XYZ file of C-alpha atoms in Angstrom:
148
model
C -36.516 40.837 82.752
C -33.925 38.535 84.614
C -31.076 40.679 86.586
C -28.133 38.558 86.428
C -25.700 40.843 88.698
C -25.583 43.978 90.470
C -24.837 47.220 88.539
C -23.502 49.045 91.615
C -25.239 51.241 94.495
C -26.686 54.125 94.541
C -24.125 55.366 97.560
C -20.969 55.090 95.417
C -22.058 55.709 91.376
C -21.721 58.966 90.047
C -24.541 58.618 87.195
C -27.269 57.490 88.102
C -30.410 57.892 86.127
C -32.873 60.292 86.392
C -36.038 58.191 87.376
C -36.003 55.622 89.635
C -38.284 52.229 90.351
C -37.739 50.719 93.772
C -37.780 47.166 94.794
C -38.493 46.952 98.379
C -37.208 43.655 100.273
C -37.060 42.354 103.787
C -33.925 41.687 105.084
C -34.160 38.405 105.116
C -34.421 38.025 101.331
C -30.909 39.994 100.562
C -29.207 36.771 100.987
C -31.270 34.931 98.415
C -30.045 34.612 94.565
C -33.025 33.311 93.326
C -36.252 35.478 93.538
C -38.601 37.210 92.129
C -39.842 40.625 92.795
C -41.837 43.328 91.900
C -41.063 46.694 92.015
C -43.312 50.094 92.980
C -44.459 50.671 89.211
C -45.896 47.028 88.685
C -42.990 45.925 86.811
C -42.140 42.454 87.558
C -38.502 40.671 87.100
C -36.724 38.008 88.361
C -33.362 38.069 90.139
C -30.605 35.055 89.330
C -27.578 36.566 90.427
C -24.071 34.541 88.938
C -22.023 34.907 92.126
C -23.170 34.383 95.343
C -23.496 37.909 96.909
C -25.647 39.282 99.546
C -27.556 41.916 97.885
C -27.753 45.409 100.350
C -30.088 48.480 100.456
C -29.535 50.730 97.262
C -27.815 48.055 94.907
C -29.012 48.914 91.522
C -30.656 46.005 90.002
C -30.728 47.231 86.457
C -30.379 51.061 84.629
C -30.404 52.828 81.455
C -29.929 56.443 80.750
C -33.309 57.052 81.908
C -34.384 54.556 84.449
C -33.187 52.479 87.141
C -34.104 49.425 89.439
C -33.064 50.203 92.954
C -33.268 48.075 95.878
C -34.658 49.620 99.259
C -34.490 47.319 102.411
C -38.085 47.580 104.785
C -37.333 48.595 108.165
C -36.916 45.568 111.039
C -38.194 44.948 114.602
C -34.768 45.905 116.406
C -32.856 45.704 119.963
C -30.899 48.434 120.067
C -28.268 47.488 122.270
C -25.995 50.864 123.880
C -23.581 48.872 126.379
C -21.752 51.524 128.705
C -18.926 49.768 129.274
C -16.296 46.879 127.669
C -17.531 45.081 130.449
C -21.324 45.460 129.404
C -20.347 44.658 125.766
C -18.408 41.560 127.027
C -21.371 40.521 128.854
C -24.294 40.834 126.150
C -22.310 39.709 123.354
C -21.357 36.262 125.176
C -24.985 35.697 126.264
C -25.926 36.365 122.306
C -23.331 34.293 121.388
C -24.537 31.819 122.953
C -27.722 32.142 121.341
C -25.784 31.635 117.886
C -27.686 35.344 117.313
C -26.650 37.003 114.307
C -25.773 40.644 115.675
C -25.004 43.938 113.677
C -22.690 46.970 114.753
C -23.102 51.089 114.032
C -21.538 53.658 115.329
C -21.513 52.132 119.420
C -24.591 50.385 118.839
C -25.298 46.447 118.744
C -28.255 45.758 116.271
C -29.865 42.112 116.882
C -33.826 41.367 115.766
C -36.324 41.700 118.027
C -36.785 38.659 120.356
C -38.748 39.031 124.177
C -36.272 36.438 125.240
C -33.454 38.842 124.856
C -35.418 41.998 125.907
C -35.696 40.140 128.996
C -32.143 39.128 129.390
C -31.594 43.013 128.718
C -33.829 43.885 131.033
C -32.672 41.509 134.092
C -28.714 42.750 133.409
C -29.839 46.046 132.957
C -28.066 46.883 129.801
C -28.978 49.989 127.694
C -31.313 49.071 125.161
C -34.237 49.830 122.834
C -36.444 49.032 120.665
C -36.657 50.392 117.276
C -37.847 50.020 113.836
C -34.796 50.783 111.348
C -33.739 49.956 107.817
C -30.785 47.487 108.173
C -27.809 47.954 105.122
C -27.509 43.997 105.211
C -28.798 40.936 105.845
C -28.689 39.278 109.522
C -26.731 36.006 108.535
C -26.180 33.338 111.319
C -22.478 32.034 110.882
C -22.746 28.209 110.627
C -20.820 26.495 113.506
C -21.274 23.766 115.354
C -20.726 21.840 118.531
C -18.369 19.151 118.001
């Protein structure tokens, strides 16, 4: 089986099938097209998506009126970064910035992956953090730039 697009997520549809397979992925691979996988009950299929879309945790990969294909995201190592101030926030994010590290936001929390480098800079500036294992929605993408 080749799944050519996404069908929806299981967040927003209304019917949804009554038995579900599950496709579990790292982060890192909801930003590939090209892949294949194979989900919980042995079943193998590729994944060619048309457009160039980030796939994200509970996309339905393929469904019929009895089963469905549903993509789960494994948890990552995470900072969890709980600045107490704009000041704080200023801070961290320019230091991370200048990492070119991709960073995630919920709620008043700043998600980046787990590096010692910046647990130490954390440490030394003594910004609220933690560490944590948690399912990310999407991908960490780096944003291309460059220094001209």
């Amino acid at each position: 089986m080749i799944i050519e697009k996404v069908m929806g997520n299981i967040e927003t549809s209304d019917n949804l099938a009554p038995h579900s397979e599950r496709v579990y992925l790292e982060s890192g691979d909801l930003v590939k097209r090209i892949q294949r996988v194979t989900t919980d009950h042995g079943r193998e299929i590729g994944i060619r998506l048309r457009t160039a879309t980030d796939l994200k945790d509970g996309d339905i990969l393929y469904m019929d009126d009895k089963n469905m294909i549903v993509i789960s995201v494994l948890a990552d190592d995470l900072l969890v970064i709980c600045p107490q101030s704009i000041q704080q926030m200023g801070e961290i994010a320019h230091q991370l910035g200048n990492r070119h590290l991709p960073a995630q936001f919920e709620r008043n929390e700043m998600l980046v992956q787990y590096d010692y480098l910046v647990e130490e800079l954390l440490q030394q500036t003594g910004i609220p953090y933690r560490r944590e294992e948690r399912k990310v929605k999407q991908a960490f993408r780096h944003i291309g730039h460059s220094h001209d």
